[in-house]
Structure formats: C-alpha cells, structure tokens
C-alpha cells in the first residue's frame, strides 16, 4: 500500500463541501486528508494499511463521488453536461421572459406554453441546485444553492398553483403590473420568468467555472507527455525497440541524436551534448561521456550514446517532479469565494425573514395569498442572480481582455492571490533572460579585425549543431569550413580556404594552433566575460589566438523596467535559478534584483517557495520549464511564460503568451482591477438585497417587481464588468 493516495472528487459545489469531506476523511484512524475544492481532488497521507475502496466509500457516504486519480475521466463530461444544461435552459428561457414581460406578446394561452417551458428548466436545468440544496439540508447546512433552489421552486410552485387553481390559467389572462403584493385584477400574478431566468444565469457561471477547473490536472498530463515512449534496448548486442515501461534497472539502451533518453541512467559508451533544458531550465547542453549520469526525457543532441538504466518508472527524476506538482496542487488551500463567505450568514437570514414574513402576514391579516405573496417576494428579491453574475461576468470580460493582451488567467481564485502577493520569485532562464544563447561580443587581439575573426569562427562552427555554434553562426551567410572535426568537450576545427582554424576553449585553441600564449588584452577580456557568467569561445589560426567570441543567454530588453514596475506594485523580486552563482548575480545586478538564490535543483525551488511562505509572504512565481512546474504549483500565484513547457503552463495560475515580464506586470494589474470589479459587483448585489428585502416583507413590492429589480441589479453588474474592456497595457 502506498503512503499517500490521490482521489478525484466530484459533486462539490462550494468550499463548504470540501470542508465536509475533509472532516469525514480525517475521522478515519491513520488518515490525514486535504481536500481541494479548486482542483476537485483529495490528497490523503496514510499511517496504516487502508484500502483505497474504504476511502472512496467514506466520500460516497458523505454524499459525493470519488475515484482514484489515475482512473478519473469525468472532468470533460462534467463540463460538457453543464454546457448542454446552460444552452438548453437559455433557449427555453428566452421566450418565457419575452412573453411574460412584454404584454403585447401575450397570446391566448401563453401562460400554459410558458409553464411547459419553465417546467423543463426548473426540473432539469436547475437540478444541480436542487440536488446540492438537498445534500446540504441532510447535513443541516445552507448555501447559495439552497437560496437558489428555494427561490426558483417558490416562484414556480406559486405560478403553478395560480395557473391550476387561482384563475391565472384562464385563456385570455394577462399579467398585472402592480407594485404591491396584491394582483390588480383579482387573479394571482405568475412569476415563471423568475423561475426560468435565475437558473440560466447561474448555470452559465457554473459552466465557466468548470472549464477552468478542468485544466487543473493538465499539468500532470503535460509532464507525462515528456516521457520517451520507447527505447532501443540492447539484447545480446542487438537493438530492439520496446515500450519504455519494459526497461528495467541494469538494462542497456541506445540513444541516437535527436532522441529522448528513455530513463535515468549512466553512459556506458559514446559521448554527446545532452539538452536538459526541459528538466533543468538551462539553455546550454551538458557534455557527457562514459560514466556520466543522464536524466530520462532529456534530449541527446549530437552523438550516439549507450546508457545503462539506473532508475525507472516512478523513481525517475521526471516522475519525482510529477509527484511534486501533484503534492503542491493538492496542498494548496482552497480559496473561498466572497459570495460563499457572505452567504454563510446571508442565506439563513433570508430564509428566516421569508418565514417570519409569511407568519406575520397570515396572523395579522388572515390573508393566506397576501402572506405567501410577500414571502415569495422576499425569496425572489434575495435570489442571488446578481451574485451569480458578479464573478463570472467580471471574469469573462477581464480574461477576455487579458486574452487580447496575451494574458491567460485561470479563474476567480487567482485574482485574490494577485492582490495578496508580496514576493515574486523570478526564474532566470527563459523568464528574465531569453533562454537562447546569443553572440554578445567579439574580442580581438591587438591588430586583428573583429569581422574577420567572427566570420572565420562562423565558417568552422557552421558544421556543428551545438547551441553555442548556432549562436556564433547566427544569421551570417558564410561558407562552411572543410575538414570539419568535432573534438568532444573541447571545440571544433576546420579549414577555411587554406587556413586551419580552431574554435573552442582558449587553452585548447592555443595548443591546437601552436600559440605560446594568449595576448594580455584578449586574456583580460576573456576573464571579464567569464566573470559575468558568459561562455567564451576562442578562435585561432596560423600560430596565434586571434580573438574570442562571448556567448550568453541574453537578458530580455524589458526585464529591468518590468522588475521596477513590479516593485511599484508592492512585490519584492527574488531571482531563482539552477545556474551558477556568478552568472546569476551578474544577471540580477543588471536588472535590479538584490535577492538571488542560485544553483538550485527542482526540489530546491519548491523548498525556496515554501521557505518564503513560512515567513508570512504570499509568493508569486514565474517560470517556463518543467523544473519550475512544481514551484509554480506550490506558489500562491504561478505565472508561466508562454514560450515555456506545457507542464509549466498547466501548473500555473496565469500564462503569458508573450515571453515578456511586462506581460506579468499587466497580468497582475488586470487581475487586481478585475478583483476590484467583482467586489464592487458583490457590494451592489448585497446592497440592493438589503434595501429591497424590507420593502418586499412589508408588502410594498410584488414578486413581479422584485424579479424586475433583481434583473436590473444584474444589468448593473454586467455593465460594471464591461468597463474592464477599457484596460490598457503597460506601454
């Protein structure tokens, strides 16, 4: 039995559900459970042998469904079901609203047609709210689902009674439009448009929320996609392609240029450069030879390797990173929505007011119809239509504007995280820098021409596929050298015309061309460049080292300004990288960062984020590599650069399509403004409830006008959200 279990939970409608499941699981001896509403998952640590089926049974007895995470396949189906329910309910509700609110459209028998359409919406469209309300009632709890269900059912059942027994079903009946709780015609009013519209608005909000949740487990799928599908296994000296799952510790396999290394291992034969950027985030490939360790899923660049497997399956570094992402996501505390927090008090109070209104009118006037009408008006005016729109409309407009600017925001919980963030951890390679090697300078000895030195080096390097070679060649149109030879780990040689040229490590180049020493001015330039963390490649021919080319991961031109703006937003920048300390400090100094954490491995990145969180800081994290994925998930706010890996993007809360830190500034500005809009929407929705509920309770507001007032509050919320379209990016 494993020490931990991941369960996918379905059926939760708010963070109260997650808390209820968590309490039930933690009552099982030997179980420590964390239930995450945002990711619809439970992470369970076990102290004893407990069958997974028993844990699933506990969840089911609580009223929800659970499956082991490896078996979970229902997310897409849940989203599609919500979409169908939303669209069908909308199509059915439009004619109900039109015929109810526009008297000229009220044809003979219109109320029966509206009743038929509304019955489908109430029974089928609003079923998720009724189910959740019943489940909460079983546990003596009330949420917004309770109020939605009660309001919809009250409006529908009253209308049904009025049509069947109150005279509203007579052919030729038209709606009255009195303000009070008595019909002006002597026939009870019907409120089918209220029962039809409320579920439509709230279903749309649930649909958009579910779409965001569906992506919460995609990080793990993205990590799994990095694994090599098969391996060229050596069996009695003969290669045979087998699925990577069949590779065992001690097996030997061949890796050709361009192929992924099947699993973690040690090189037994051959030499090559291995691109580990997907795992380490570093742009420069690592030179490996016999006896060197290699990591599964890294890419063999230019040589043929024979590798002996040392770790396979769940023990590989990629699998460990995958577990880190899973653990970080499961451990992230659910963000409780503002509406849910307020509803903990609001919903019971509204229900109590409605019941008191019913009893008071009945006792004082003896008029059952007036009493019931007033009570229904209270429920309808309090029905949280505007509350249901407050978050999704602002999210839709805000995220839509963000998409236009290349900023992808996951969901409402992200917005609160941007407001609270006080520290921003910046991955160096691919975030502050471009992640690509580029030629920064050409150093020459006294009397040499930099153009000649550069073109001679480019001609020789044109025969190499090494990233440093590609940076040197760049876009130069030069003829390739003849007699090209690659000297593994040292450099390359070739003939340009009749001249033998060597390009590589300075000491090796001097030896190859027969130079007794390197010119002092050139040596000083090389030392200075290496002091900045750059890679220096010397060029020599005919007995002398003629020059050197400085290659480095270029800093993005906007990084320094972006970091200054992040400071203005109240965020303290921290540079975090697996690169060497000297290079990291050089980059940090050039962009204005004082706090530098260098030479860290993937698991260390998570530890740094946790360390900062332990000090009370709310941590935002930017990154682009698989090595950043776990830290992005652990951070309170994960921001992935769009040019990064799928694993980093899927583990993040915000994705920047443009790999530019100014986009991170805009993402935080837009998120905070969207959050302010949501808070304004929620304030208006509750303020209108507080103002209108007393009017409904004393009979000054009929359910019809209560529904109209509710609709007006919804229009206001939508209009306020549309103002987000005016957001302008940092120029």
XYZ file of C-alpha atoms in Angstrom:
731
model
C 0.000 0.000 0.000
C 1.307 3.445 -0.918
C 1.956 6.055 1.740
C -0.344 8.512 0.014
C -3.439 8.425 -2.191
C -4.903 10.934 -4.634
C -8.671 10.937 -5.178
C -10.665 12.901 -7.727
C -13.821 14.250 -6.060
C -16.987 15.143 -7.961
C -20.223 16.718 -6.787
C -18.726 19.584 -4.752
C -20.473 22.938 -5.317
C -18.606 25.189 -2.875
C -15.763 25.157 -0.380
C -18.197 24.030 2.352
C -18.434 20.698 0.548
C -14.652 20.335 0.552
C -14.504 21.060 4.285
C -17.226 18.488 4.972
C -15.398 15.735 3.029
C -12.100 16.646 4.679
C -13.611 16.341 8.158
C -15.125 12.938 7.338
C -11.865 11.559 5.947
C -9.807 12.841 8.866
C -12.046 10.926 11.266
C -10.682 7.676 9.821
C -7.797 6.449 12.038
C -4.403 6.831 10.352
C -5.655 9.306 7.717
C -4.527 12.895 7.150
C -6.546 14.374 4.283
C -6.546 17.675 2.432
C -9.490 18.271 0.101
C -9.047 20.944 -2.560
C -12.264 22.415 -3.957
C -10.437 24.312 -6.711
C -8.841 21.164 -8.176
C -11.659 18.810 -7.092
C -9.163 16.457 -5.504
C -8.158 14.960 -2.178
C -4.578 14.241 -1.095
C -4.517 11.607 1.644
C -1.465 10.619 3.716
C -1.772 7.220 5.374
C -0.174 5.905 8.560
C -1.571 2.390 8.137
C -2.783 -0.078 5.534
C -6.170 1.277 4.442
C -7.729 0.102 1.147
C -8.488 2.867 -1.331
C -12.010 1.438 -1.665
C -12.645 2.260 2.018
C -11.610 5.890 1.456
C -13.848 6.117 -1.606
C -16.715 4.690 0.473
C -16.258 7.415 3.117
C -16.536 10.100 0.456
C -19.616 8.451 -1.049
C -21.283 8.176 2.349
C -20.775 11.924 2.720
C -22.811 12.407 -0.464
C -20.124 12.833 -3.122
C -18.324 10.659 -5.663
C -14.626 9.739 -5.631
C -12.263 7.809 -7.878
C -8.509 7.158 -7.684
C -6.852 9.922 -9.655
C -5.388 7.529 -12.249
C -8.907 6.320 -13.070
C -10.579 9.727 -13.187
C -12.034 10.515 -16.592
C -15.132 12.537 -15.759
C -13.960 16.165 -15.929
C -14.624 16.672 -19.626
C -18.015 15.009 -19.330
C -18.982 17.239 -16.375
C -18.096 20.390 -18.308
C -19.954 19.236 -21.413
C -23.026 18.388 -19.321
C -23.025 21.859 -17.761
C -22.647 23.440 -21.195
C -25.613 21.491 -22.554
C -27.708 22.321 -19.495
C -26.827 26.030 -19.802
C -27.517 26.301 -23.531
C -30.786 24.351 -23.483
C -32.052 26.307 -20.468
C -31.183 29.603 -22.165
C -33.036 28.653 -25.351
C -36.118 27.688 -23.311
C -35.976 30.767 -21.040
C -35.818 33.428 -23.761
C -39.445 33.007 -24.948
C -40.657 32.730 -21.322
C -39.070 36.078 -20.427
C -40.271 37.741 -23.629
C -43.902 36.662 -23.289
C -44.009 37.358 -19.531
C -42.517 40.848 -19.599
C -43.957 42.222 -22.887
C -47.788 42.350 -22.719
C -48.201 42.702 -26.483
C -46.686 39.219 -26.895
C -49.155 37.575 -24.514
C -51.170 35.475 -26.971
C -54.165 33.418 -25.785
C -52.870 30.540 -23.678
C -49.374 31.989 -23.408
C -49.188 31.101 -19.711
C -49.565 27.382 -20.454
C -46.755 27.473 -23.032
C -44.566 29.394 -20.576
C -45.403 26.866 -17.857
C -44.355 23.941 -20.073
C -41.015 25.557 -20.952
C -40.340 26.647 -17.366
C -41.137 23.168 -16.037
C -38.258 21.752 -18.087
C -35.889 24.449 -16.813
C -36.895 24.036 -13.160
C -36.893 20.232 -13.203
C -33.880 19.602 -15.420
C -31.894 22.829 -15.841
C -31.931 23.739 -12.140
C -31.421 20.153 -10.969
C -27.785 20.737 -9.810
C -29.026 23.461 -7.426
C -31.890 21.323 -6.091
C -29.560 18.366 -5.585
C -26.972 20.485 -3.762
C -29.663 22.113 -1.607
C -30.996 18.688 -0.613
C -27.494 17.418 0.153
C -26.775 20.475 2.310
C -30.104 20.063 4.077
C -29.118 16.492 5.013
C -26.129 17.977 6.825
C -28.129 20.855 8.353
C -26.291 23.402 6.199
C -27.410 26.138 3.809
C -25.519 27.740 0.909
C -26.335 29.860 -2.106
C -27.614 26.675 -3.733
C -30.235 26.498 -1.003
C -31.469 30.014 -1.709
C -31.430 29.463 -5.471
C -33.396 26.248 -5.151
C -35.934 27.740 -2.739
C -36.419 30.904 -4.789
C -36.834 29.015 -8.055
C -39.194 26.446 -6.553
C -41.226 29.082 -4.703
C -41.709 31.159 -7.856
C -42.533 28.056 -9.903
C -44.878 26.399 -7.406
C -46.746 29.654 -6.781
C -47.153 30.141 -10.539
C -48.269 26.519 -10.935
C -50.887 26.961 -8.194
C -52.078 30.251 -9.692
C -52.494 28.676 -13.150
C -54.183 25.476 -11.958
C -56.329 26.789 -9.101
C -56.059 30.580 -8.851
C -57.581 31.614 -12.155
C -54.351 32.507 -13.972
C -54.849 29.577 -16.327
C -57.908 31.071 -17.995
C -57.447 31.720 -21.708
C -57.123 35.454 -22.196
C -55.284 36.024 -18.896
C -52.748 38.854 -18.962
C -50.148 39.869 -16.410
C -50.889 42.690 -13.985
C -48.171 45.164 -13.059
C -48.921 46.350 -9.539
C -46.135 47.341 -7.150
C -47.642 45.714 -4.093
C -48.180 42.098 -3.232
C -51.808 42.008 -4.445
C -52.835 41.467 -8.035
C -54.686 44.450 -9.532
C -57.055 42.118 -11.402
C -58.042 39.893 -8.531
C -56.226 36.978 -10.149
C -52.814 35.987 -8.692
C -49.798 37.010 -10.741
C -47.434 34.322 -12.019
C -43.650 34.506 -11.840
C -42.483 31.962 -14.398
C -39.880 34.358 -15.838
C -38.172 34.460 -12.442
C -38.131 30.665 -12.167
C -36.720 30.430 -15.706
C -34.078 33.175 -15.668
C -32.357 32.549 -12.324
C -31.105 29.030 -13.231
C -29.881 30.217 -16.648
C -27.671 32.946 -15.214
C -26.228 30.737 -12.503
C -25.720 27.722 -14.768
C -23.657 29.899 -17.097
C -21.452 30.889 -14.159
C -21.002 27.241 -13.143
C -20.113 26.289 -16.712
C -17.323 28.854 -16.982
C -16.048 27.857 -13.548
C -15.983 24.172 -14.524
C -14.000 24.936 -17.681
C -11.265 26.500 -15.563
C -11.265 23.573 -13.116
C -10.911 21.046 -15.922
C -7.383 22.273 -16.597
C -6.211 21.846 -13.013
C -4.974 18.295 -13.607
C -3.464 19.012 -17.030
C -0.029 19.696 -15.514
C 0.400 16.028 -14.754
C -0.638 15.042 -18.273
C 1.865 17.544 -19.672
C 4.625 16.027 -17.552
C 3.696 12.529 -18.658
C 3.865 13.651 -22.297
C 7.566 14.451 -21.871
C 8.476 10.830 -21.244
C 10.097 8.870 -24.064
C 7.552 6.399 -25.495
C 10.070 3.640 -26.230
C 13.730 2.674 -26.062
C 16.237 0.908 -28.337
C 17.029 -1.854 -25.846
C 20.280 -3.805 -26.331
C 19.582 -7.537 -26.059
C 22.626 -9.747 -26.729
C 24.178 -6.896 -28.702
C 21.096 -6.448 -30.912
C 18.856 -3.374 -30.715
C 15.132 -3.928 -30.223
C 12.517 -1.223 -29.818
C 10.436 -1.805 -26.687
C 7.965 0.364 -24.729
C 9.773 2.354 -22.061
C 7.711 0.540 -19.381
C 9.625 -2.649 -20.229
C 13.032 -1.123 -19.421
C 14.432 -2.451 -16.144
C 17.254 -1.266 -13.893
C 20.529 -2.576 -15.356
C 19.244 -2.741 -18.961
C 21.314 -1.008 -21.646
C 19.753 1.025 -24.458
C 20.968 3.146 -27.383
C 20.089 6.822 -27.809
C 20.671 8.476 -31.181
C 20.884 12.234 -31.924
C 17.526 13.963 -31.536
C 16.014 11.175 -29.403
C 14.846 11.435 -25.797
C 16.762 9.411 -23.233
C 14.314 6.739 -22.096
C 15.063 6.778 -18.371
C 17.652 7.901 -15.814
C 20.964 6.147 -16.298
C 24.739 6.201 -16.735
C 26.580 6.488 -20.067
C 28.364 3.226 -20.886
C 29.642 4.179 -24.327
C 29.855 7.280 -26.513
C 29.960 10.995 -25.900
C 27.480 13.755 -26.697
C 25.884 17.002 -25.638
C 22.585 16.434 -23.829
C 19.860 19.075 -23.769
C 18.447 19.019 -20.235
C 16.603 22.354 -20.544
C 13.186 20.733 -20.100
C 14.263 19.479 -16.688
C 16.900 21.959 -15.532
C 15.750 25.112 -17.320
C 19.293 25.810 -18.508
C 19.842 26.655 -22.168
C 23.365 25.246 -22.542
C 23.549 21.462 -23.221
C 25.691 19.370 -20.913
C 28.639 17.478 -22.353
C 28.514 13.833 -21.232
C 30.763 10.830 -21.707
C 31.394 7.383 -20.264
C 30.474 7.262 -16.557
C 28.362 10.427 -16.591
C 24.784 10.347 -15.303
C 21.956 11.311 -17.665
C 18.340 12.129 -16.904
C 15.370 10.486 -18.548
C 13.370 12.632 -21.033
C 16.374 14.889 -21.753
C 17.335 15.089 -25.441
C 20.526 13.725 -26.963
C 21.863 16.477 -29.222
C 24.640 15.209 -31.470
C 26.252 11.880 -30.527
C 25.282 8.225 -30.159
C 25.094 7.057 -26.545
C 24.735 3.685 -24.881
C 23.077 4.146 -21.493
C 22.617 1.723 -18.601
C 19.329 2.321 -16.746
C 19.721 3.160 -13.055
C 16.206 4.387 -12.199
C 12.969 3.527 -13.963
C 9.244 4.241 -13.659
C 8.210 6.090 -10.526
C 11.823 6.501 -9.366
C 12.963 8.734 -12.259
C 13.558 12.434 -11.845
C 10.636 13.246 -14.179
C 8.297 11.111 -12.051
C 9.558 12.824 -8.912
C 8.839 16.248 -10.409
C 5.382 14.985 -11.371
C 4.750 13.968 -7.767
C 5.957 17.366 -6.579
C 3.409 19.077 -8.831
C 0.644 16.764 -7.636
C 1.530 17.276 -3.973
C 1.801 21.057 -4.342
C -1.559 21.298 -6.107
C -3.300 19.094 -3.569
C -1.835 21.058 -0.666
C -2.855 24.473 -1.947
C -5.600 25.756 0.344
C -8.967 26.283 -1.365
C -9.795 29.938 -1.892
C -13.249 30.610 -0.531
C -15.262 32.895 -2.783
C -16.550 36.130 -1.339
C -20.164 35.254 -2.136
C -19.876 31.905 -0.345
C -18.368 33.557 2.739
C -21.139 36.116 2.980
C -23.835 33.560 2.163
C -22.963 31.587 5.293
C -24.865 34.322 7.149
C -26.970 35.781 4.329
C -28.828 32.621 3.288
C -30.157 31.561 6.710
C -31.158 35.169 7.451
C -33.120 35.472 4.184
C -34.900 32.168 4.790
C -35.778 33.289 8.313
C -37.087 36.664 7.080
C -39.218 34.924 4.465
C -40.752 32.588 7.059
C -41.339 35.438 9.518
C -42.986 37.449 6.727
C -45.296 34.546 5.896
C -46.285 34.042 9.530
C -46.713 37.743 10.299
C -48.944 38.465 7.315
C -51.005 35.369 7.951
C -51.509 36.136 11.640
C -52.139 39.862 11.176
C -54.349 39.838 8.058
C -55.554 36.266 7.803
C -54.954 36.561 4.054
C -53.024 33.451 3.017
C -52.470 34.671 -0.545
C -51.071 38.014 0.598
C -48.879 36.271 3.165
C -47.498 33.790 0.664
C -47.019 36.504 -1.983
C -44.983 38.634 0.417
C -42.883 35.641 1.470
C -42.207 34.711 -2.158
C -41.295 38.326 -2.922
C -38.671 38.165 -0.151
C -37.143 34.989 -1.584
C -37.153 36.349 -5.144
C -35.708 39.754 -4.306
C -32.994 37.962 -2.329
C -32.407 35.357 -5.030
C -28.710 35.771 -5.829
C -28.928 36.373 -9.572
C -26.603 39.381 -9.408
C -24.372 37.423 -7.034
C -24.178 34.637 -9.591
C -23.205 37.140 -12.270
C -20.814 39.192 -10.143
C -17.868 36.843 -10.526
C -18.379 35.168 -13.927
C -19.146 38.362 -15.879
C -16.140 40.177 -14.465
C -14.022 37.079 -15.070
C -15.288 36.760 -18.637
C -14.625 40.386 -19.519
C -11.355 40.553 -17.590
C -9.995 37.311 -19.003
C -11.255 38.212 -22.469
C -9.359 41.492 -22.320
C -6.390 39.599 -20.952
C -6.505 37.161 -23.870
C -6.371 40.101 -26.270
C -3.187 41.185 -24.487
C -1.685 37.690 -24.338
C -2.582 37.090 -20.659
C -4.454 33.904 -19.736
C -5.999 33.943 -16.236
C -7.304 30.679 -14.795
C -10.175 31.688 -12.533
C -11.513 33.817 -9.681
C -9.226 32.364 -7.002
C -6.239 33.699 -8.963
C -7.432 37.277 -8.543
C -7.269 37.197 -4.756
C -3.780 35.722 -4.981
C -2.568 38.653 -7.112
C -3.883 41.088 -4.526
C -2.149 39.323 -1.639
C 1.177 38.620 -3.385
C 4.100 40.350 -1.669
C 7.094 38.468 -3.155
C 7.658 37.492 -6.777
C 10.154 34.714 -7.495
C 11.627 35.005 -10.986
C 13.214 32.078 -12.784
C 16.271 33.333 -14.676
C 16.465 31.311 -17.882
C 13.593 31.971 -20.242
C 11.969 34.493 -17.897
C 14.381 37.296 -17.053
C 16.551 36.138 -19.962
C 15.516 34.898 -23.405
C 16.558 31.295 -22.756
C 18.529 31.276 -26.004
C 22.285 31.585 -26.422
C 23.261 34.702 -28.387
C 26.545 36.230 -29.528
C 27.148 39.240 -27.309
C 30.633 40.394 -28.244
C 33.699 39.663 -30.378
C 37.005 40.219 -28.580
C 40.176 40.534 -30.655
C 43.909 40.658 -30.014
C 45.784 43.823 -30.961
C 45.826 44.374 -34.735
C 43.068 41.839 -35.538
C 39.780 42.603 -37.326
C 36.625 41.594 -35.423
C 34.712 40.945 -38.665
C 37.391 38.547 -39.895
C 37.578 36.788 -36.519
C 33.793 36.414 -36.397
C 33.464 35.105 -39.960
C 36.316 32.596 -39.574
C 34.716 31.222 -36.391
C 31.274 31.096 -38.009
C 32.601 29.156 -41.021
C 34.016 26.440 -38.773
C 31.048 26.360 -36.360
C 28.605 26.047 -39.257
C 29.337 22.350 -39.265
C 28.215 21.956 -35.630
C 24.695 21.640 -34.219
C 25.760 22.768 -30.758
C 23.693 25.727 -29.403
C 26.889 27.763 -28.889
C 27.769 27.128 -32.521
C 24.296 28.218 -33.640
C 24.671 31.431 -31.630
C 28.026 32.185 -33.273
C 26.812 31.481 -36.784
C 23.590 33.411 -36.210
C 22.324 34.773 -39.497
C 25.770 35.080 -41.125
C 25.914 33.845 -44.709
C 29.292 32.134 -44.645
C 30.645 29.104 -46.473
C 31.188 26.076 -44.214
C 34.746 25.020 -43.480
C 36.206 21.868 -44.974
C 37.799 19.038 -42.991
C 35.441 19.773 -40.111
C 36.128 17.823 -36.895
C 34.359 17.893 -33.555
C 36.640 17.458 -30.525
C 34.172 16.449 -27.839
C 34.045 18.868 -24.918
C 36.952 20.961 -26.262
C 35.976 22.578 -29.552
C 35.931 22.189 -33.327
C 38.472 22.514 -36.145
C 38.220 23.037 -39.875
C 39.853 24.648 -42.903
C 38.647 27.986 -44.231
C 40.274 28.174 -47.635
C 43.844 27.108 -46.985
C 43.818 28.181 -43.330
C 43.412 25.653 -40.480
C 41.175 27.233 -37.825
C 40.425 26.065 -34.270
C 37.433 27.265 -32.235
C 36.840 26.246 -28.619
C 38.255 26.510 -25.139
C 41.022 29.158 -25.038
C 43.813 26.926 -23.695
C 42.924 24.158 -26.149
C 42.823 26.564 -29.108
C 46.263 27.935 -28.161
C 47.602 24.379 -28.076
C 45.991 23.441 -31.398
C 47.375 26.426 -33.346
C 50.790 26.329 -31.667
C 50.497 29.663 -29.856
C 52.867 30.153 -26.934
C 50.420 32.442 -25.096
C 47.265 34.476 -25.420
C 47.590 38.259 -25.859
C 47.195 40.037 -22.479
C 44.403 42.342 -23.699
C 42.496 39.350 -25.084
C 43.056 37.328 -21.916
C 41.743 40.223 -19.805
C 38.586 40.410 -21.939
C 38.065 36.648 -21.628
C 38.441 36.763 -17.833
C 35.988 39.682 -17.590
C 33.384 37.926 -19.749
C 33.678 34.673 -17.787
C 33.369 36.740 -14.602
C 29.939 37.842 -15.851
C 28.939 34.213 -16.294
C 29.213 34.230 -20.097
C 30.579 31.384 -22.228
C 33.762 32.366 -24.111
C 34.952 30.589 -27.257
C 38.457 31.377 -28.552
C 39.397 31.495 -32.264
C 42.910 30.880 -33.575
C 44.878 30.079 -36.725
C 48.448 30.197 -38.004
C 50.210 30.168 -34.665
C 48.098 32.717 -32.755
C 44.848 33.054 -30.821
C 43.283 35.852 -32.836
C 40.159 36.575 -30.802
C 37.301 35.252 -28.718
C 33.539 35.228 -29.019
C 31.365 35.938 -25.980
C 28.146 33.904 -25.940
C 25.494 34.188 -23.233
C 21.824 33.858 -22.502
C 20.653 37.360 -23.422
C 18.673 39.413 -20.893
C 15.283 40.459 -22.202
C 15.305 44.192 -23.006
C 12.146 44.797 -20.949
C 13.191 42.863 -17.834
C 14.751 45.750 -15.890
C 11.730 48.032 -16.407
C 9.303 45.226 -15.596
C 11.074 44.490 -12.314
C 10.935 48.188 -11.376
C 7.179 48.205 -12.074
C 6.700 45.030 -10.033
C 8.318 46.840 -7.106
C 5.827 49.693 -7.595
C 3.020 47.128 -7.320
C 4.378 46.138 -3.904
C 6.214 42.961 -4.937
C 9.766 42.153 -3.791
C 11.679 40.338 -6.598
C 13.773 37.223 -5.921
C 15.916 35.631 -8.658
C 15.842 31.822 -8.546
C 17.933 29.682 -10.895
C 19.780 26.428 -11.314
C 22.613 28.352 -12.965
C 25.937 29.099 -11.270
C 26.171 31.831 -8.656
C 28.461 34.096 -10.678
C 26.157 34.175 -13.696
C 23.054 34.586 -11.548
C 24.443 37.605 -9.681
C 25.576 39.201 -12.949
C 22.057 38.941 -14.393
C 20.467 40.115 -11.133
C 22.688 43.178 -10.945
C 21.818 44.197 -14.491
C 18.058 44.141 -13.863
C 17.964 45.471 -10.318
C 17.423 42.391 -8.123
C 19.190 42.075 -4.768
C 17.887 38.718 -3.516
C 19.447 35.858 -5.530
C 19.062 32.090 -4.994
C 21.410 30.228 -7.379
C 22.448 26.612 -8.109
C 19.109 25.149 -7.023
C 17.594 21.881 -8.231
C 13.841 21.423 -8.955
C 13.071 20.170 -5.449
C 15.102 23.058 -4.015
C 12.934 25.540 -5.929
C 9.864 24.215 -4.151
C 11.728 24.446 -0.845
C 12.633 28.105 -1.505
C 8.986 28.947 -2.230
C 7.910 27.168 0.967
C 10.620 28.965 2.926
C 9.339 32.344 1.726
C 5.755 31.327 2.513
C 6.829 30.282 6.008
C 7.913 33.881 6.661
C 4.332 35.010 6.022
C 4.887 36.167 2.461
C 2.357 35.446 -0.277
C 4.560 34.206 -3.113
C 4.107 34.724 -6.845
C 6.374 32.605 -9.072
C 7.277 32.995 -12.744
C 8.926 30.257 -14.790
C 8.884 28.358 -18.063
C 10.495 24.926 -17.588
C 9.450 21.537 -16.259
C 11.828 22.228 -13.402
C 9.629 25.204 -12.498
C 6.325 23.300 -12.623
C 6.307 22.109 -9.012
C 7.354 25.532 -7.690
C 4.660 27.191 -9.838
C 2.070 24.875 -8.322
C 3.384 25.415 -4.778
C 3.397 29.206 -5.099
C 0.331 31.187 -4.103
C 0.340 32.598 -7.632
C 2.031 30.769 -10.531
C 2.848 32.730 -13.700
C 4.136 30.757 -16.699
C 5.848 32.299 -19.708
C 4.060 31.197 -22.870
C 7.221 30.026 -24.611
C 7.744 27.527 -21.807
C 6.808 23.883 -21.487
C 3.246 22.588 -21.251
C 3.964 21.300 -17.757
C 4.909 24.778 -16.504
C 1.931 26.374 -18.243
C -0.579 23.863 -16.904
C 0.775 24.106 -13.342
C 0.400 27.897 -13.351
C -2.469 30.236 -12.497
C -1.599 32.791 -15.177
C 0.004 32.110 -18.559
C 1.727 34.855 -20.541
C 1.537 34.194 -24.274
C 4.302 36.736 -24.833
C 7.534 35.815 -23.071
C 7.916 39.289 -21.647
C 7.953 40.262 -17.982
C 5.963 43.403 -18.809
C 3.117 40.995 -19.501
C 3.481 39.774 -15.908
C 3.067 43.373 -14.736
C -0.075 43.727 -16.867
C -1.374 40.374 -15.628
C -1.155 41.497 -12.008
C -2.657 44.925 -12.797
C -5.538 43.395 -14.765
C -6.167 40.707 -12.141
C -6.295 43.249 -9.329
C -8.630 45.507 -11.294
C -10.888 42.542 -12.084
C -10.975 41.652 -8.391
C -11.983 45.246 -7.552
C -14.770 44.956 -10.115
C -16.000 41.704 -8.564
C -16.015 43.282 -5.109
C -17.965 46.252 -6.478
C -20.449 43.880 -8.097
C -20.895 41.924 -4.886
C -21.355 45.104 -2.863
C -24.068 46.312 -5.244
C -25.809 42.934 -5.237
C -25.957 42.781 -1.444
C -26.770 46.485 -1.058
C -29.763 46.058 -3.330
C -30.860 42.983 -1.365
C -30.579 44.826 1.939
C -32.594 47.767 0.575
C -35.297 45.727 -1.163
C -35.934 42.890 1.302
C -37.718 45.167 3.838
C -39.949 46.559 1.072
C -40.902 43.051 -0.008
C -41.514 41.935 3.576
C -43.997 44.751 4.300
C -45.884 44.119 1.059
C -44.702 47.183 -0.883
C -43.017 45.113 -3.580
C -44.727 42.393 -5.564
C -42.808 39.314 -6.698
C -43.115 40.598 -10.268
C -41.349 43.859 -9.495
C -38.990 42.011 -7.203
C -38.000 39.981 -10.261
C -37.630 43.183 -12.295
C -35.449 44.746 -9.598
C -33.364 41.598 -9.497
C -32.944 41.822 -13.290
C -31.929 45.485 -13.014
C -29.236 44.618 -10.493
C -27.971 42.002 -12.928
C -27.826 44.558 -15.753
C -25.851 46.886 -13.497
C -23.383 44.123 -12.635
C -22.871 43.283 -16.314
C -22.401 46.952 -17.270
C -19.874 47.424 -14.468
C -17.959 44.355 -15.633
C -17.864 45.613 -19.227
C -15.784 48.582 -18.074
C -12.858 46.159 -17.844
C -12.656 46.260 -21.631
C -11.047 49.696 -21.247
C -7.969 48.258 -19.518
C -4.768 49.451 -21.208
C -1.447 47.559 -21.085
C 1.873 48.956 -19.921
C 3.474 50.721 -22.872
